[in-house]
mmCIF file of C-alpha atoms in Angstrom:
data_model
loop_
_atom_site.group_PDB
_atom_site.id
_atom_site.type_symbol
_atom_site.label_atom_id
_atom_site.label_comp_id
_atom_site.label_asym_id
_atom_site.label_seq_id
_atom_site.Cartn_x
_atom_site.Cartn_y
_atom_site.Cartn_z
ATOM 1 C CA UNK N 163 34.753 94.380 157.513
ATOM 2 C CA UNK N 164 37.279 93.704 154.739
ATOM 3 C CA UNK N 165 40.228 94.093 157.230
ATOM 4 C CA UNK N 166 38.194 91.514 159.150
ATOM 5 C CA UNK N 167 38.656 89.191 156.517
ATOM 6 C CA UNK N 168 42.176 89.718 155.653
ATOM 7 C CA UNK N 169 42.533 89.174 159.435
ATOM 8 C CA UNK N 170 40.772 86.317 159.097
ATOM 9 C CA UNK N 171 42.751 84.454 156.137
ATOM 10 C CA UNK N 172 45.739 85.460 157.906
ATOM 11 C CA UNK N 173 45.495 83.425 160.958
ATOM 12 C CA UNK N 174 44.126 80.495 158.552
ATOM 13 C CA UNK N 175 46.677 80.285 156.183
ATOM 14 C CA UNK N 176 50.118 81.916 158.454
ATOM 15 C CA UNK N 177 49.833 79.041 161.074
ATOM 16 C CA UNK N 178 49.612 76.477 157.751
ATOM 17 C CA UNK N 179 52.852 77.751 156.121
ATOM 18 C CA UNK N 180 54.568 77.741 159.140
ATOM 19 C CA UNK N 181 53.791 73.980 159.771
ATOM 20 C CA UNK N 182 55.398 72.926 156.605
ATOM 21 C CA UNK N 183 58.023 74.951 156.876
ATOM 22 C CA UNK N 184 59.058 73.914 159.784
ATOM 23 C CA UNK N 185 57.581 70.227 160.685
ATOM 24 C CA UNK N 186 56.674 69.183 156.604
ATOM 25 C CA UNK N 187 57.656 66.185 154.816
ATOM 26 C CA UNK N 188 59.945 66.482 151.358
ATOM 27 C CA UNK N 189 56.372 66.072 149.781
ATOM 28 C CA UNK N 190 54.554 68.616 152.012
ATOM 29 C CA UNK N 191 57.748 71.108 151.297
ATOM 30 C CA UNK N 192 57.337 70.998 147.268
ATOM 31 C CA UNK N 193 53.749 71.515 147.591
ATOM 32 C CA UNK N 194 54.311 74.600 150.139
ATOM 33 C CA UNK N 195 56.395 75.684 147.397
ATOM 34 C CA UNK N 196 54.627 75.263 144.486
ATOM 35 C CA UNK N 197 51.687 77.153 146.293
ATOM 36 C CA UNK N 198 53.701 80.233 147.228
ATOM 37 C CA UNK N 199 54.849 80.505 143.469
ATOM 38 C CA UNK N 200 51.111 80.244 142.262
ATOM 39 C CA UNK N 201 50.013 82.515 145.272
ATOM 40 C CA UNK N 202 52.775 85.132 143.561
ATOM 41 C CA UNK N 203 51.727 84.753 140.352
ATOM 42 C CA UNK N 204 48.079 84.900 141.242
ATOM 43 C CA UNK N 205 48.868 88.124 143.248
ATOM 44 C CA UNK N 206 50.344 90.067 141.005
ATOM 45 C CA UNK N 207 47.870 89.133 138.381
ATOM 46 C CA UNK N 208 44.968 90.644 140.673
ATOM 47 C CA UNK N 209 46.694 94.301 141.321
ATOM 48 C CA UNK N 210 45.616 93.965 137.598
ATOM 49 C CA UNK N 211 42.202 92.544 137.460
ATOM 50 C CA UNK N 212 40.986 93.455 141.328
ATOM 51 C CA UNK N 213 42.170 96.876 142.236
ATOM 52 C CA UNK N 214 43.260 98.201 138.673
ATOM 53 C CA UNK N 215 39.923 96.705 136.974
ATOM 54 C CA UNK N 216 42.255 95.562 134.486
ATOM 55 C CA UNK N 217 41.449 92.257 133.130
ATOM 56 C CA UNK N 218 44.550 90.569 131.178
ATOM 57 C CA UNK N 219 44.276 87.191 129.392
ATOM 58 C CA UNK N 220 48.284 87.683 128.933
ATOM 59 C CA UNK N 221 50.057 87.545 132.113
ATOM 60 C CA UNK N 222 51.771 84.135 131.471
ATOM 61 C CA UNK N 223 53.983 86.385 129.054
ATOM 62 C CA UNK N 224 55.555 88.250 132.043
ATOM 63 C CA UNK N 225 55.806 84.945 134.042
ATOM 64 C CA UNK N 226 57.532 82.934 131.104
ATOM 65 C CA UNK N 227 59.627 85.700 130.336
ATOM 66 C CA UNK N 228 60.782 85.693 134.289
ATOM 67 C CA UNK N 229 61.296 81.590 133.976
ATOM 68 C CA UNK N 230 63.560 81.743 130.772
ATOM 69 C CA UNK N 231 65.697 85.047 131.727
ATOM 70 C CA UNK N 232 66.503 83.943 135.359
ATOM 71 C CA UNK N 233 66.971 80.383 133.995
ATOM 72 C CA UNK N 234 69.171 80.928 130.901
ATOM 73 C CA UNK N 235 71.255 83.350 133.211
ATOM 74 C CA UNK N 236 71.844 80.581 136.105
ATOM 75 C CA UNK N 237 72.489 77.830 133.315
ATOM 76 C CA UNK N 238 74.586 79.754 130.767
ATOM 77 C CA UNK N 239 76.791 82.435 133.382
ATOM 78 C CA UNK N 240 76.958 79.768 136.554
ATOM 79 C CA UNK N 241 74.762 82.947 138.776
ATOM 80 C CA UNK N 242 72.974 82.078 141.741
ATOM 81 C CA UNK N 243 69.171 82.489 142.518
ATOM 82 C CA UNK N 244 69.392 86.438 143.565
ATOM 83 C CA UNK N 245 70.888 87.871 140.867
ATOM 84 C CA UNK N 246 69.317 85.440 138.052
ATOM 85 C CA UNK N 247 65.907 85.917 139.775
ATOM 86 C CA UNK N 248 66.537 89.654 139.564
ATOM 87 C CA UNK N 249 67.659 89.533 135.776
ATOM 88 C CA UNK N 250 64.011 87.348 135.092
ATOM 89 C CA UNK N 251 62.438 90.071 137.185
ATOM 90 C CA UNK N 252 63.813 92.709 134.896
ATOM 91 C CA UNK N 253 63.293 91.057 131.384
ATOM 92 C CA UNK N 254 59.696 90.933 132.541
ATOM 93 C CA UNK N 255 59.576 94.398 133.442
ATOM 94 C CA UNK N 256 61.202 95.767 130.510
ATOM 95 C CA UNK N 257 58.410 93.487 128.421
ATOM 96 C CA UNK N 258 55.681 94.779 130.765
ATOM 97 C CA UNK N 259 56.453 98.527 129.946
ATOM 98 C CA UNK N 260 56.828 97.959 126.222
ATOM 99 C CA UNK N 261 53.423 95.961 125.840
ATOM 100 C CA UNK N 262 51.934 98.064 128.500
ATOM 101 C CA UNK N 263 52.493 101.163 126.635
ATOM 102 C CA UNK N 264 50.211 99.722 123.817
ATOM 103 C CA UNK N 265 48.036 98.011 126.181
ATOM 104 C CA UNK N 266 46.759 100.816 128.752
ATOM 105 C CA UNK N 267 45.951 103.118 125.327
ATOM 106 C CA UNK N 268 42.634 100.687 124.903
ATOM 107 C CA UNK N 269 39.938 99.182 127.680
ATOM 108 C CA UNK N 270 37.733 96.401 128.689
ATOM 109 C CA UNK N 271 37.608 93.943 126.241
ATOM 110 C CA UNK N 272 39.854 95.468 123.674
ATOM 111 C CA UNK N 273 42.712 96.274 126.711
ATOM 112 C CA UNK N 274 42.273 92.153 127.136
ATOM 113 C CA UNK N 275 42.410 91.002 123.411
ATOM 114 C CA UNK N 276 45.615 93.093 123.489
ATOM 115 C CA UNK N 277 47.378 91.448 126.015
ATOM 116 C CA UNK N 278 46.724 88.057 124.843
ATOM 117 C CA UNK N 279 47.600 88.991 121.307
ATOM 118 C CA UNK N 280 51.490 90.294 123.052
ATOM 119 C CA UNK N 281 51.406 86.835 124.804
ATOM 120 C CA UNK N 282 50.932 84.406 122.417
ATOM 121 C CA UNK N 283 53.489 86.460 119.966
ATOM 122 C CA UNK N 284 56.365 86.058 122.649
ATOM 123 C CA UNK N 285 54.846 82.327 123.537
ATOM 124 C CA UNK N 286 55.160 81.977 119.565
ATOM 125 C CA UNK N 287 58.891 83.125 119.720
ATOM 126 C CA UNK N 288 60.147 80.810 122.228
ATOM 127 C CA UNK N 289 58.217 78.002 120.761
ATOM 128 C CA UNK N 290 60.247 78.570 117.436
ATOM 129 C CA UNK N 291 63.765 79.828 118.477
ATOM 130 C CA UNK N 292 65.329 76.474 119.424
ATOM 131 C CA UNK N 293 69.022 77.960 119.822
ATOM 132 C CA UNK N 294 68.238 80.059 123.001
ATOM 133 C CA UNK N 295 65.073 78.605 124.108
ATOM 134 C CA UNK N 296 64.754 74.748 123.316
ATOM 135 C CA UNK N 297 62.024 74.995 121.378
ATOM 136 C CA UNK N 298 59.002 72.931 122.082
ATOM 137 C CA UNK N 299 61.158 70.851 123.735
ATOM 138 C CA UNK N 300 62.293 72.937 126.169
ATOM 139 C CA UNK N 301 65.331 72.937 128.470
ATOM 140 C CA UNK N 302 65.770 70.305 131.211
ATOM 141 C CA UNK N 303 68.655 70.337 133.865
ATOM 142 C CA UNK N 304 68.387 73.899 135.402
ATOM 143 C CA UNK N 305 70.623 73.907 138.652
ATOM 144 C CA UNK N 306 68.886 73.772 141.758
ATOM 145 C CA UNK N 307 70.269 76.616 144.136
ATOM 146 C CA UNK N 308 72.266 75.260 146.831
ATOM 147 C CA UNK N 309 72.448 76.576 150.490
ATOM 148 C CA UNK N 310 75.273 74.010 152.464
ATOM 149 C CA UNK N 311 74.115 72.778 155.457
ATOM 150 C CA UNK N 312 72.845 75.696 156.923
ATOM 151 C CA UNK N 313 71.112 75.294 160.026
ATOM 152 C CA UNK N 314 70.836 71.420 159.338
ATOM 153 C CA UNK N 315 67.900 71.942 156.213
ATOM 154 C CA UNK N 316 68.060 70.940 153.085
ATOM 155 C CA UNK N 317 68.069 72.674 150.021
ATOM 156 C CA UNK N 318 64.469 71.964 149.597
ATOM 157 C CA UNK N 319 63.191 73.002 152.877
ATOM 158 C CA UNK N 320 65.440 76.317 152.265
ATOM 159 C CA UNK N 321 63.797 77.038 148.812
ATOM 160 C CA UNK N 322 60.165 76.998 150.621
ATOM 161 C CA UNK N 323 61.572 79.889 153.378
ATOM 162 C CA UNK N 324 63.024 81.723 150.383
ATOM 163 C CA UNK N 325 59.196 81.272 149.033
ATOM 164 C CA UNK N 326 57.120 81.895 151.630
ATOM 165 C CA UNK N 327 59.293 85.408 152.747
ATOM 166 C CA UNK N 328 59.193 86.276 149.227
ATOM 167 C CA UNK N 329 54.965 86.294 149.174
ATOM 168 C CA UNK N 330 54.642 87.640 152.644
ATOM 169 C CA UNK N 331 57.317 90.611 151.597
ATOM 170 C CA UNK N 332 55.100 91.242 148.214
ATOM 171 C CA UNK N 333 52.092 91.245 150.538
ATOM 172 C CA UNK N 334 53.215 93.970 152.308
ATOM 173 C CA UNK N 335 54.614 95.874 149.930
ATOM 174 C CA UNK N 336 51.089 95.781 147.878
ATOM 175 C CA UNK N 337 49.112 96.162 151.019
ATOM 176 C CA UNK N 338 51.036 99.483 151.640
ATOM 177 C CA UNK N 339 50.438 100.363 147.736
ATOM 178 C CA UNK N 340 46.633 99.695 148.157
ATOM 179 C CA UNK N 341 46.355 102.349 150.592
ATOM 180 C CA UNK N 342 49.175 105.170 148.968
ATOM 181 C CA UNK N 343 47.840 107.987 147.292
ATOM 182 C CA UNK N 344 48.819 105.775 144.325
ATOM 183 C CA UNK N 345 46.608 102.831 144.955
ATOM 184 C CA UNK N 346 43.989 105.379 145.559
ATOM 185 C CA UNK N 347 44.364 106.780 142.295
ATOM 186 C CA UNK N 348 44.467 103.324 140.689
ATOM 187 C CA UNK N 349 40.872 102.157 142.392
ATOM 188 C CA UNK N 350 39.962 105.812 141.252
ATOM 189 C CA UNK N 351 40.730 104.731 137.658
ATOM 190 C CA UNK N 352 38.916 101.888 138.144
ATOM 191 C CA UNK N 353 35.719 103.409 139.232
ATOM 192 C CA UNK N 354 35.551 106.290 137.982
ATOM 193 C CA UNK N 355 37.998 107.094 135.037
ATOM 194 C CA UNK N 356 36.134 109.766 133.299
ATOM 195 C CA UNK N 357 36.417 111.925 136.711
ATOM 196 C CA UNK N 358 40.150 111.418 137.561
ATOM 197 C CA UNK N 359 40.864 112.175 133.815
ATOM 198 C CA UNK N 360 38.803 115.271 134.694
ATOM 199 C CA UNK N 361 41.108 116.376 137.800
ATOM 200 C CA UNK N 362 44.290 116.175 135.706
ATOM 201 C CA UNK N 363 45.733 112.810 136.516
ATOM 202 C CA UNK N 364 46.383 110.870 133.145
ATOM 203 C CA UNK N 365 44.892 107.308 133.972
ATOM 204 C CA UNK N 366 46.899 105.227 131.107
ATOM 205 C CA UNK N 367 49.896 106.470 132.953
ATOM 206 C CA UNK N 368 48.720 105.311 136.260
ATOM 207 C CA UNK N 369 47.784 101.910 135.022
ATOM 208 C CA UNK N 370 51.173 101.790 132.874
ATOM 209 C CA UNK N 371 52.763 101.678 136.866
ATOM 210 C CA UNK N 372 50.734 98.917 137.819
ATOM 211 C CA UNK N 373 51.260 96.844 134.831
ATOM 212 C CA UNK N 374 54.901 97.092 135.277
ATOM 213 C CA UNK N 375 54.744 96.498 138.598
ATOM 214 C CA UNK N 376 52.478 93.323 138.081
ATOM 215 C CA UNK N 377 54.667 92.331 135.182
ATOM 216 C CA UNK N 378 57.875 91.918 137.434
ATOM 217 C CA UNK N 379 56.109 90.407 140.167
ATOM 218 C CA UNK N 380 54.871 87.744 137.709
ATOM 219 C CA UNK N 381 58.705 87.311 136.607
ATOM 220 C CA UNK N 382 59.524 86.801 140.173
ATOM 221 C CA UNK N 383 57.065 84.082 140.373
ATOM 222 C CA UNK N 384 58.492 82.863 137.221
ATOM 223 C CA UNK N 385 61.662 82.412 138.064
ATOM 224 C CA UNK N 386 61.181 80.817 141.184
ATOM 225 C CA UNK N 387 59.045 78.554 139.336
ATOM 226 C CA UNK N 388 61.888 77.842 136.671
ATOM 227 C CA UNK N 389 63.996 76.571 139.960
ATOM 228 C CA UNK N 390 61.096 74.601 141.047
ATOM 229 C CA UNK N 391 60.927 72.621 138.231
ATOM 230 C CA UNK N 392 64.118 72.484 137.236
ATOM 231 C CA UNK N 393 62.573 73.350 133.306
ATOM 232 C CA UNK N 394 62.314 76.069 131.058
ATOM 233 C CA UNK N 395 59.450 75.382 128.872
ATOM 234 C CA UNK N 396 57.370 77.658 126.184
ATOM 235 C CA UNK N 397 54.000 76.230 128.025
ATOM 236 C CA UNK N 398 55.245 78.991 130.443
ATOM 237 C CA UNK N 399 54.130 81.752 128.413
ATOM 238 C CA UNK N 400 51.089 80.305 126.932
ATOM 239 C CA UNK N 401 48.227 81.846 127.541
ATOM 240 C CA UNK N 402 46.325 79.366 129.662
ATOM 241 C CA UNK N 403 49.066 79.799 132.568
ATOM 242 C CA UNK N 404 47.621 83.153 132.964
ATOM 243 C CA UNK N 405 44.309 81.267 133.127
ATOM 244 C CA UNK N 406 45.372 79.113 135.641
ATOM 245 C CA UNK N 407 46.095 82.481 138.003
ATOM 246 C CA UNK N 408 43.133 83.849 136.710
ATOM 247 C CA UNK N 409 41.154 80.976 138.367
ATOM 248 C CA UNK N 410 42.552 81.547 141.680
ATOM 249 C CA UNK N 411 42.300 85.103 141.802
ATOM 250 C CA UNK N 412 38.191 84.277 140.996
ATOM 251 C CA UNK N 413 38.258 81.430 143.031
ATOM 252 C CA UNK N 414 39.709 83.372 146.226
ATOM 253 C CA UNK N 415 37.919 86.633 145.950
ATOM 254 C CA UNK N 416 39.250 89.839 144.161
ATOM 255 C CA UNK N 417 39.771 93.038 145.831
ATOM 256 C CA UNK N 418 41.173 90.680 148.410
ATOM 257 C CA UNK N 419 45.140 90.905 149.492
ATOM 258 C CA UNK N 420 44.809 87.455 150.415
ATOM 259 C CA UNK N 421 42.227 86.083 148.552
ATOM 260 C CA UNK N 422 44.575 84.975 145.750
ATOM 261 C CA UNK N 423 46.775 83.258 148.244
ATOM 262 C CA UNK N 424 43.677 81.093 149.566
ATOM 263 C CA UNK N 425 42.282 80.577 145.900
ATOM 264 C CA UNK N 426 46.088 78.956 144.773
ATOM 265 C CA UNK N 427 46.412 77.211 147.947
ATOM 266 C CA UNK N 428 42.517 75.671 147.333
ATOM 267 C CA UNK N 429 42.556 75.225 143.830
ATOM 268 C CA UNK N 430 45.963 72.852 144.056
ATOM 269 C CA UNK N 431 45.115 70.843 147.006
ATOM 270 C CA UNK N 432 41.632 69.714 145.119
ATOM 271 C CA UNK N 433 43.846 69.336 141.954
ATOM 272 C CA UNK N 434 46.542 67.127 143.756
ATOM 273 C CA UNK N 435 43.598 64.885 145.583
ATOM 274 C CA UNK N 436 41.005 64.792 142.415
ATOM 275 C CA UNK N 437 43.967 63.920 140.158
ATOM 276 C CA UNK N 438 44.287 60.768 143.051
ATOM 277 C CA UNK N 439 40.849 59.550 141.578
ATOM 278 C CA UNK N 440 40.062 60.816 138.496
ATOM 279 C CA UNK N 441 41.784 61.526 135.577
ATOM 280 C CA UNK N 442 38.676 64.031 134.775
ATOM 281 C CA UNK N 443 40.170 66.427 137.587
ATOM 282 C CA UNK N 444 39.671 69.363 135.243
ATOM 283 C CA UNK N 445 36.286 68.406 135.119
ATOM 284 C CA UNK N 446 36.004 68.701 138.852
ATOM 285 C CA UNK N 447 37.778 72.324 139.091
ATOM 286 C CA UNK N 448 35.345 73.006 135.969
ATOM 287 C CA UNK N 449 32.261 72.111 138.346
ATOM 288 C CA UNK N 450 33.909 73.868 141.471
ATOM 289 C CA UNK N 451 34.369 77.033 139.803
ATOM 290 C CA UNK N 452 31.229 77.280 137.993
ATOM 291 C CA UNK N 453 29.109 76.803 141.728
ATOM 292 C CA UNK N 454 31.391 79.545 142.915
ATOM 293 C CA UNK N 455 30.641 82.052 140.664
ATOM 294 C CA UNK N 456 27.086 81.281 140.428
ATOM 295 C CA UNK N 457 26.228 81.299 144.505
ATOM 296 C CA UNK N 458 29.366 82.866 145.863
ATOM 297 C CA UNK N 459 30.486 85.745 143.069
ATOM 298 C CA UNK N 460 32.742 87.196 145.495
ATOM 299 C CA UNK N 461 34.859 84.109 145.183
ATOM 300 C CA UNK N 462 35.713 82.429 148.716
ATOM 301 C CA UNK N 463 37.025 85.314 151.045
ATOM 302 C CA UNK N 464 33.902 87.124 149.692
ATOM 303 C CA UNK N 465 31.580 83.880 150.942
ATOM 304 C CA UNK N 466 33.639 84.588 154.413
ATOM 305 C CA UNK N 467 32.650 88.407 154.391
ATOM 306 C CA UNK N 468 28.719 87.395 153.470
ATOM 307 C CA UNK N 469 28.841 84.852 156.544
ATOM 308 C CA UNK N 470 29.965 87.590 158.619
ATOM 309 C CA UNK N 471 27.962 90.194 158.082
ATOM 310 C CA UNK N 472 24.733 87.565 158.252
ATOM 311 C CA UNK N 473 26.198 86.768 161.692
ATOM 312 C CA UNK N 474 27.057 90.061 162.786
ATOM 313 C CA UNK N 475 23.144 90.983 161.393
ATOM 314 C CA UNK N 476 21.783 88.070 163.708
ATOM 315 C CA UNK N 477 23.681 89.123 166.389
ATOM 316 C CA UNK N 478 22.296 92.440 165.881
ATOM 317 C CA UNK N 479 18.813 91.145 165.540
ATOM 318 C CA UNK N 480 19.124 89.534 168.689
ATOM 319 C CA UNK N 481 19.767 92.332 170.588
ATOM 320 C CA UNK N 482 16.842 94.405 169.033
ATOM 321 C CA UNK N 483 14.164 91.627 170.022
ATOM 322 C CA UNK N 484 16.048 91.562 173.560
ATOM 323 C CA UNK N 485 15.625 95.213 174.148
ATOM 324 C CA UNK N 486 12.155 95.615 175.060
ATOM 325 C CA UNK N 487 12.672 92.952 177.633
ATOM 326 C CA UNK N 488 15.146 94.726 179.106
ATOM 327 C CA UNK N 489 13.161 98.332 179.185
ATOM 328 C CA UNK N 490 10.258 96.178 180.720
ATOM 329 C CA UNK N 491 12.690 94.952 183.543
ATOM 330 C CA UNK N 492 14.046 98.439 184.485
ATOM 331 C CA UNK N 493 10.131 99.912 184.300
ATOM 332 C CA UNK N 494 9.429 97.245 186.855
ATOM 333 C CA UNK N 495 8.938 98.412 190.380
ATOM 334 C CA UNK N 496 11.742 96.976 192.508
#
């Protein structure tokens, strides 16, 4: 059934992305964009919180840390967007294992108070060191990566491909780590960490790999984000940014691949429309959120699974009431 659903959100949101990409206005492209960043950020965040059982209030430390590495790089050595990305991708790595070493030692609520504690201390330093990092005020005028002419797009239209392979290539890298020996260990460790402690695996160290390997996905996201904007900014690597993916992750369904993909892409479509009406828009997601985790706890690709299992129970019903019917027509003399 859950392959069903993946299958499901697949044809839903592939079509979508491809219809920006390749028919979408200059608005339509910086929204496309701005959704594949979140959808990143949001994904990594739930190999945390949805198959690790991992729940981290501090992820925007990983993300900020990918914004201001691959952002500083590009604006003070003249790099492009590979190799800067990859330099934000390893500074948030390299801060991933270091925290993560501390982090994995403690659980539950006390593995959570950790990593906020780690992300408001780095969110603390780049709000004060105003050499490197701007300060509060942050740095404006990042270059935006240039492509020529290539195949007649623009540079804005090629930053949304660069996007949108970027998520579906982390997709399938975690789908195939879901179902490694690894990602079986790591729902193991989830369920049952007492036992797999028991067999001789040691389950900080497994959950040490998948913090790292969250924590540079997040700086991926980051960085791309840092060309989005244009910005480097210590709100980056506050700790409501990791809220924000938090929300989406909840709002599309954990233990989902692609439920944080359709909880980013829902969650800023009703913020860009309520924000059209209302300036009480957080109000709105407020509301939203709180209905979804009362009636639908498994977030909206777990409403999706409920509907069709009720259907494929109806269906079922259906044919139970029909089948002594059908024994009463083949008793029947012909």
């Amino acid at each position: 059934m859950k392959s069903h659903i993946e299958a499901t959100l697949a044809l839903i949101l592939f079509p979508l992305a491809l219809g920006i990409g390749i028919f979408g206005s200059r608005l339509w492209l910086n929204f496309g964009a701005e959704v594949a960043i979140w959808a990143l950020f949001a994904v990594s965040l739930n190999l945390l919180v949805g198959f690790g059982g991992m729940v981290s209030f501090g992820h925007a430390a990983y993300f900020g840390l990918g914004a201001y590495g691959a952002g500083l790089a590009a604006m003070r050595w003249g790099i492009g967007l590979v190799p800067a990305t990859l330099i934000g991708m390893g500074l948030a790595a390299l801060f991933a294992l270091l925290f993560g070493m501390l982090c994995v030692r403690r659980s539950k609520v006390y593995f959570a108070m950790l990593t906020l504690a780690f992300s408001q201390l780095v969110w603390a330093v780049a709000f004060r060191w105003n050499d490197l990092t701007g300060g509060d005020q942050g740095i404006n005028g990042l270059p935006m990566p240039q492509f020529g002419n290539l195949l007649g797009w623009t540079n804005q239209r090629w930053f949304y491909w660069i996007c949108l392979v970027l998520l579906c290539v982390v997709l399938y890298l975690l789908y195939r780590l879901a179902r490694s020996p690894f990602g079986t260990l790591l729902n193991a460790a989830k369920l049952n960490p007492e036992r797999v402690q028991f067999l001789g695996t040691s389950v900080p160290r497994v959950q040490l790999v998948a913090f790292v390997i969250a924590g540079a996905l997040a700086g991926l996201a980051g960085a791309l984000f840092a060309f989005h904007t244009r910005g480097l900014f210590p709100d980056y690597l506050f700790w409501t940014k990791g809220a924000e993916a938090l929300n989406m992750v909840v709002l599309g369904g954990m233990n989902q691949l692609l439920g944080p993909v359709l909880g980013a892409a829902t969650l800023l479509f009703i913020n860009q429309e309520a924000t059209a009406f209302t300036e009480y828009w957080s109000a709105v997601t407020g509301v939203m959120l709180g209905a979804l985790i009362l009636f639908a706890p498994g977030g909206l690709a777990g409403g999706l699974q409920r509907l069709f299992e009720l259907t494929k129970r109806r269906g079922a019903r259906k044919a139970g009431q029909s089948a002594p019917d059908l024994e009463a027509d083949l008793r029947r003399p012909q």
